[in-house]
């Protein structure tokens, strides 16, 4: 790994700004997660002042935004290194960063103080579009498209100006197309709820289970070369296979969101079939992670990044693969749909697939900025341990609560309002909500430890015997 | 689906993938550290995954198509770790001869 002896590129300084914004928003997201969890314990809390729905909007919209910022930061970090030159259009990229921040502040202020509006065009344009995960008003959605277009121009323009195209860059450039285009399809004003949801899922599913998976695959390929010294040929060969398999099952896996929204019945078969195949490539990734970890463990110069990369491979398999598979066949999903069971999977999958990967990149940046040849020590372990413990505890609590809802409220009670209320009073459900809060606090403590460790100056340590060759 | 069968089937499906993952993890760790008993423990996990798939086929109220799909994926699970491992080895060996 190269050290701070060489100056940073402008785009790497921009990346650091993106990372700072991302980690700050991660904190805000956790705060609203804790607040949302508190409503389950004190349901009348802040009644008519600040309701659960707004708190949850803040929590999940910020989730999407901070991860996106983490991805953009990671790409701006690695682009000059990969292509050997400053990013094309860097000035525009710097400006869009500040525009992005301003837009987030304005949307957050609208959510916090205006909250909702009447059912008319004005509300759609300026207050809230009412689409889960992407509630931001339409002007902000257009702003996101503009930011992604500038980002795409930066990536493609740099490849063109550098007269260089690597395998990883090919995959990334092709991935930019769905990254922008799929975002656009989510916002037509369709008054038919089924068609509206049909297209909205294109965005949510295609982003999280396809486009983002490919993007994080490219980022992880760059991190693996950097942190573990894995050769380019190996990461690229692996990236192609992974992309083929993930997209092969992931695209039509979209069907598992179409079971109950009024789409034709054949989606039951398509969704169940393709999403049942989704754990297969994830198993291959586990084998790959063990192989890489074993081959390079003693040689890595960045311990925290190494551990977070490994956590990513396992977290992705467990959170997306196991948790997703449990409820992906329509006969099960009929009962589990919309319970805390889904929430459990949502947390685990997002965390495993993306959060761990972004944290790994933060440590890569930390090592480069501080210029230490070996990033090790003990403090990072607190963040690693507490965040993982908090997340695993939270998802187990949510799983039990969700199973209680499916069992008592759906299968026994028949999904009536009364059954829903009875299930919400059930001891398993209530204990699950308390346990979620407890582990949420542990997770928050892990976040504090992570930020502390990222900010504190590292102690210098001796290099291990053999160093990986920098990519 | 009865309430009991719902929880039982979902739990079995989760355990099925978990056992598959344990197979992948143990198999590759065993190969990495040249510990044949880890590889065997991994293979035992695959047997467990297969047994769970059979249990799902026999006991659960899932439709026949889903049962067949789960049995078929149990078969695919069997080959993923060794095939992936061999591929990775070949890739690394090729890389080393090039250097
Ligand atoms: C202190 C930690 C956290 C707490 C207490 C928390 C709490 C919550 C709560 C209460 C909800 C609303 C669930 C509902 O509608 O009933 C929620 C939703 C959600 N959270 Fe978190 N969260 C935390 C961290 C995270 C993290 C780290 C992620 C991402 C990795 C995340 C991703 C999500 C997602 C995707 C949803 C929507 C799930 C769905 O509706 O199916 N949360 N969270
Ligand atoms: C990166 C990978 C993944 C991420 C980030 C992810 C995230 C999520 C989130 C956040 C939800 C809740 C959506 C909502 O209603 O708001 C969800 C639902 C779902 N996911 Fe995943 N998921 C991933 C992979 C998978 C895989 C591999 C499977 C299947 C094996 C799967 C199966 C499902 C199913 C069946 C639902 C629908 C639950 C319901 O609404 O009843 N997911 N996922």
Coordinates of N, CA and C in Angstrom, one line a residue, chain A residues 231 233-234 237-238 241 268-269 272-273 276 279-280 283-284 286-288 290-291 294-295 297 317 321-322 325-326 329-332 335 341 403 406-407 411-412, chain B residues 1 3-4 6-7 9-10 13-14 16-18 20-21 24-25 28-29 32-33 61-63 66 69-70 76-77 80-81 84-85 87-89 91-92 94-95:
Chain A
X231 N -3.9 -10.4 -7.4 CA -3.5 -9.9 -8.8 C -4.8 -9.5 -9.6
X233 N -5.6 -10.1 -12.6 CA -6.3 -11.1 -13.4 C -7.2 -11.9 -12.6
X234 N -6.8 -12.2 -11.4 CA -7.7 -13.0 -10.5 C -8.9 -12.2 -10.1
X237 N -11.2 -11.9 -13.3 CA -11.9 -13.1 -13.7 C -13.0 -13.4 -12.7
X238 N -12.8 -13.2 -11.4 CA -13.8 -13.5 -10.4 C -15.0 -12.5 -10.5
X241 N -17.4 -13.5 -13.3 CA -18.3 -14.7 -13.0 C -19.4 -14.2 -12.0
X268 N -45.5 -15.4 -9.1 CA -45.2 -16.3 -7.9 C -44.1 -17.3 -8.3
X269 N -44.3 -17.9 -9.5 CA -43.3 -18.9 -9.9 C -41.9 -18.3 -10.3
X272 N -40.2 -16.9 -7.0 CA -39.8 -18.0 -6.1 C -38.6 -18.7 -6.7
X273 N -38.7 -19.0 -8.0 CA -37.6 -19.8 -8.6 C -36.3 -19.0 -8.7
X276 N -34.8 -18.3 -5.2 CA -34.2 -19.4 -4.6 C -32.8 -19.8 -5.1
X279 N -28.9 -17.6 -3.4 CA -27.8 -18.0 -2.5 C -26.7 -18.7 -3.2
X280 N -26.9 -19.3 -4.4 CA -25.8 -20.1 -5.0 C -24.5 -19.3 -5.3
X283 N -22.7 -18.5 -2.1 CA -21.8 -19.6 -1.6 C -20.5 -19.6 -2.2
X284 N -20.4 -19.4 -3.5 CA -19.1 -19.3 -4.2 C -18.3 -18.1 -3.6
X286 N -18.3 -17.1 -0.6 CA -17.8 -17.5 0.7 C -16.5 -18.3 0.5
X287 N -16.5 -19.2 -0.5 CA -15.3 -20.0 -0.7 C -14.2 -19.0 -1.2
X288 N -14.5 -18.1 -2.0 CA -13.5 -17.2 -2.5 C -12.9 -16.3 -1.3
X290 N -12.7 -17.2 1.8 CA -11.8 -18.0 2.7 C -10.5 -18.1 1.9
X291 N -10.6 -18.4 0.6 CA -9.3 -18.6 -0.1 C -8.4 -17.3 0.0
X294 N -7.2 -16.6 3.5 CA -6.1 -17.6 3.9 C -4.8 -17.2 3.2
X295 N -4.9 -16.9 1.9 CA -3.7 -16.7 1.2 C -3.0 -15.4 1.6
X297 N -3.8 -13.4 4.6 CA -4.0 -12.9 6.0 C -2.7 -12.4 6.6
X317 N -23.7 -13.5 2.6 CA -24.2 -14.8 2.5 C -25.3 -15.1 3.5
X321 N -28.5 -14.3 1.7 CA -28.7 -15.7 1.3 C -29.6 -16.5 2.3
X322 N -29.2 -16.6 3.6 CA -30.0 -17.4 4.5 C -31.3 -16.7 4.9
X325 N -33.6 -16.5 1.8 CA -34.1 -17.8 1.4 C -35.3 -18.3 2.2
X326 N -35.1 -18.0 3.6 CA -36.2 -18.5 4.5 C -37.6 -18.1 4.1
X329 N -40.1 -18.2 -0.8 CA -41.1 -19.0 -1.5 C -42.5 -18.4 -1.2
X330 N -43.3 -18.3 -2.2 CA -44.6 -17.6 -2.0 C -45.4 -18.2 -0.8
X331 N -45.3 -19.5 -0.7 CA -46.2 -20.2 0.4 C -45.8 -19.7 1.8
X332 N -44.5 -19.4 1.9 CA -44.0 -18.9 3.2 C -44.2 -17.3 3.3
X335 N -47.2 -15.4 4.6 CA -47.3 -15.2 6.0 C -46.3 -14.2 6.6
X341 N -40.1 -9.9 10.3 CA -39.2 -10.9 9.7 C -38.6 -10.3 8.5
X403 N -41.4 -13.8 13.4 CA -42.0 -15.1 13.4 C -43.3 -15.2 14.3
X406 N -46.0 -13.6 12.3 CA -46.5 -14.5 11.2 C -47.3 -15.7 11.8
X407 N -46.8 -16.2 12.9 CA -47.5 -17.3 13.5 C -48.8 -17.0 14.2
X411 N -50.9 -16.8 10.6 CA -51.3 -18.2 10.4 C -52.5 -18.6 11.3
X412 N -52.4 -18.2 12.6 CA -53.5 -18.5 13.5 C -54.6 -17.5 13.4
Chain B
X1 N -51.3 -23.7 4.8 CA -50.2 -24.1 5.6 C -50.6 -23.9 7.1
X3 N -50.1 -23.3 11.1 CA -49.1 -22.4 11.8 C -47.8 -23.1 12.1
X4 N -47.9 -24.4 12.6 CA -46.7 -25.1 13.0 C -45.8 -25.4 11.8
X6 N -45.7 -23.7 9.1 CA -45.0 -22.5 8.5 C -43.7 -22.3 9.2
X7 N -43.7 -22.3 10.5 CA -42.4 -22.1 11.2 C -41.4 -23.2 11.0
X9 N -41.2 -25.2 8.3 CA -40.6 -25.1 7.0 C -39.6 -24.0 6.8
X10 N -40.0 -22.8 7.3 CA -39.1 -21.7 7.2 C -37.8 -21.9 7.9
X13 N -35.7 -24.3 5.9 CA -35.1 -23.6 4.8 C -33.9 -22.8 5.2
X14 N -34.0 -22.1 6.3 CA -32.9 -21.3 6.8 C -31.7 -22.2 7.1
X16 N -31.1 -25.1 6.0 CA -30.6 -25.8 4.7 C -29.5 -24.9 4.2
X17 N -29.7 -23.6 4.0 CA -28.7 -22.7 3.4 C -27.5 -22.6 4.4
X18 N -27.9 -22.5 5.7 CA -26.8 -22.4 6.7 C -25.8 -23.6 6.6
X20 N -25.4 -25.5 4.0 CA -24.6 -25.3 2.8 C -23.5 -24.4 2.9
X21 N -23.7 -23.3 3.6 CA -22.6 -22.3 3.9 C -21.5 -22.9 4.8
X24 N -19.4 -24.9 2.6 CA -18.4 -24.1 1.8 C -17.3 -23.6 2.7
X25 N -17.6 -23.1 3.9 CA -16.6 -22.5 4.8 C -15.6 -23.6 5.2
X28 N -13.4 -25.1 2.4 CA -12.3 -24.3 1.9 C -11.3 -24.1 3.0
X29 N -11.7 -24.0 4.2 CA -10.7 -23.8 5.3 C -9.8 -25.1 5.4
X32 N -7.4 -25.1 2.6 CA -6.4 -24.0 2.8 C -5.3 -24.4 3.7
X33 N -5.8 -25.0 4.8 CA -4.8 -25.4 5.9 C -4.4 -26.9 5.8
X61 N -45.5 -28.7 3.6 CA -46.6 -28.6 2.7 C -46.3 -27.8 1.4
X62 N -45.0 -27.6 1.1 CA -44.7 -26.8 -0.1 C -45.1 -27.6 -1.3
X63 N -45.4 -26.8 -2.4 CA -45.8 -27.5 -3.7 C -44.6 -28.3 -4.2
X66 N -41.5 -26.6 -5.7 CA -40.5 -26.0 -4.8 C -39.7 -27.1 -4.1
X69 N -37.1 -28.1 -6.5 CA -36.1 -27.0 -6.7 C -35.1 -27.1 -5.5
X70 N -35.6 -27.3 -4.3 CA -34.7 -27.4 -3.1 C -33.8 -28.6 -3.2
X76 N -26.6 -28.9 -6.4 CA -25.7 -27.9 -6.9 C -24.7 -27.4 -5.7
X77 N -25.3 -27.3 -4.5 CA -24.4 -26.9 -3.4 C -23.2 -27.9 -3.3
X80 N -20.4 -26.7 -5.7 CA -19.9 -25.3 -5.8 C -18.6 -25.2 -5.1
X81 N -18.4 -25.6 -3.8 CA -17.1 -25.4 -3.2 C -15.9 -26.1 -3.9
X84 N -15.3 -24.2 -7.3 CA -14.8 -22.9 -7.1 C -13.3 -22.9 -6.6
X85 N -13.1 -23.9 -5.7 CA -11.7 -24.0 -5.2 C -10.7 -24.3 -6.3
X87 N -11.1 -23.8 -9.4 CA -10.9 -22.7 -10.4 C -10.0 -21.7 -9.8
X88 N -10.1 -21.4 -8.5 CA -9.3 -20.4 -7.9 C -7.8 -20.8 -7.9
X89 N -7.6 -22.1 -7.6 CA -6.2 -22.6 -7.6 C -5.6 -22.5 -9.0
X91 N -6.4 -20.5 -11.4 CA -6.2 -19.1 -11.6 C -4.9 -18.6 -11.0
X92 N -4.7 -19.0 -9.7 CA -3.5 -18.5 -9.0 C -2.2 -19.2 -9.6
X94 N -1.8 -20.2 -12.6 CA -1.5 -19.6 -13.9 C -0.8 -18.3 -13.7
X95 N -1.3 -17.5 -12.7 CA -0.8 -16.2 -12.4 C 0.7 -16.3 -12.0

